[in-house]
Amino acid sequence: MPPLPIPMPTDLSILLTVMDFVGVFVFGLSGGTLAVRKRLDLFGVMVLSLAAALAGGVMRDLLIGALPPASLHDDRYLMVALAAGLTAFLFHKPINRLGKPVMVLDAAGLALFTVAGCGKALAYGLSPLPAALLGVMTACGGGAMRDMLVAEVPRVLREEIYAMASLLGAAVVIAGQELDLPPVPVAVAGALAVFVLRVVSVRRNWSAPRAPGS
């Protein structure tokens, strides 16, 4: 008997919450996996997992006035982030067999957090441009914090297509709202756009423009 398809949430707020939690786990897993690669101990793995999973969302909530931030008044966020770190600590070997695990997990987290962050900003009444910027900040903030904690230049500041991929996803979400399209398919399309552009850009060595002569 074939498996039953998983029903897609029909309410946008439910979908954004689901994306937020899945993004927390995925980014937490990327932080924990990087920590293991850097040979950090269990405490270090958990710190990187928490930073990667929660920093972007905390910054977003502070800026839009959603206080206290979701991850500080809902214990589930912390539990999901810690579970991701523990998963990376215990199962880093099978995760590493996936090939470029941090990049793939990072791309998935980038996609989910872009849509959730931009959607939440729009729900709080922000106009399109600030909402897009907050979507990018939500998506990139945790990864930047993770990279800085291990003394790496954050990916968002490198030549790779990173923030630009996030901007594309935010643009899809905003265009869908402006055109009054069904919000759930738009959110899914925005997340897919971010993930595909990010992964393809890495595999094809695409990069953002540099200053002439630099």
Short mmCIF file of N, CA and C in Angstrom, two decimals, residues 9 11-24 70 74 76-77 112-113 115-116 120:
data_model
loop_
_atom_site.label_atom_id
_atom_site.label_comp_id
_atom_site.label_asym_id
_atom_site.label_seq_id
_atom_site.Cartn_x
_atom_site.Cartn_y
_atom_site.Cartn_z
N PRO A 9 -0.41 22.29 5.31
CA PRO A 9 -1.24 23.21 6.09
C PRO A 9 -1.92 24.22 5.19
N ASP A 11 -3.60 27.00 6.41
CA ASP A 11 -3.55 28.30 7.04
C ASP A 11 -2.13 28.83 7.03
N LEU A 12 -1.94 30.08 6.56
CA LEU A 12 -0.59 30.62 6.41
C LEU A 12 0.14 30.71 7.75
N SER A 13 -0.56 31.13 8.81
CA SER A 13 0.10 31.27 10.10
C SER A 13 0.63 29.93 10.60
N ILE A 14 -0.14 28.86 10.35
CA ILE A 14 0.32 27.52 10.73
C ILE A 14 1.55 27.14 9.93
N LEU A 15 1.52 27.42 8.61
CA LEU A 15 2.65 27.07 7.76
C LEU A 15 3.90 27.83 8.18
N LEU A 16 3.76 29.13 8.48
CA LEU A 16 4.92 29.92 8.90
C LEU A 16 5.50 29.40 10.21
N THR A 17 4.62 28.99 11.13
CA THR A 17 5.10 28.43 12.39
C THR A 17 5.85 27.12 12.15
N VAL A 18 5.29 26.27 11.28
CA VAL A 18 5.96 25.01 10.94
C VAL A 18 7.32 25.30 10.31
N MET A 19 7.36 26.25 9.38
CA MET A 19 8.63 26.61 8.74
C MET A 19 9.63 27.13 9.77
N ASP A 20 9.14 27.91 10.72
CA ASP A 20 10.01 28.44 11.77
C ASP A 20 10.66 27.30 12.56
N PHE A 21 9.86 26.32 12.98
CA PHE A 21 10.40 25.21 13.77
C PHE A 21 11.32 24.32 12.95
N VAL A 22 10.92 24.03 11.72
CA VAL A 22 11.80 23.22 10.88
C VAL A 22 13.10 23.96 10.59
N GLY A 23 13.00 25.28 10.36
CA GLY A 23 14.20 26.09 10.15
C GLY A 23 15.11 26.09 11.36
N VAL A 24 14.52 26.16 12.55
CA VAL A 24 15.31 26.10 13.79
C VAL A 24 16.07 24.78 13.85
N ALA A 70 10.07 35.05 20.25
CA ALA A 70 9.38 33.76 20.28
C ALA A 70 10.21 32.68 20.96
N ASP A 74 8.63 30.67 24.25
CA ASP A 74 8.12 29.35 23.85
C ASP A 74 9.28 28.36 23.95
N ARG A 76 9.63 25.46 23.20
CA ARG A 76 9.79 24.50 22.11
C ARG A 76 10.95 24.90 21.19
N TYR A 77 11.17 26.20 21.02
CA TYR A 77 12.27 26.65 20.17
C TYR A 77 13.61 26.18 20.73
N LEU A 112 13.77 28.37 4.61
CA LEU A 112 12.66 28.36 5.57
C LEU A 112 12.60 29.66 6.37
N PHE A 113 13.75 30.14 6.83
CA PHE A 113 13.77 31.35 7.64
C PHE A 113 13.47 32.60 6.82
N VAL A 115 11.31 32.85 4.30
CA VAL A 115 9.86 32.91 4.15
C VAL A 115 9.17 33.20 5.48
N ALA A 116 9.60 32.52 6.54
CA ALA A 116 8.99 32.75 7.85
C ALA A 116 9.25 34.17 8.34
N LYS A 120 6.32 36.96 8.70
CA LYS A 120 6.00 37.52 10.02
C LYS A 120 6.10 39.03 10.01
#
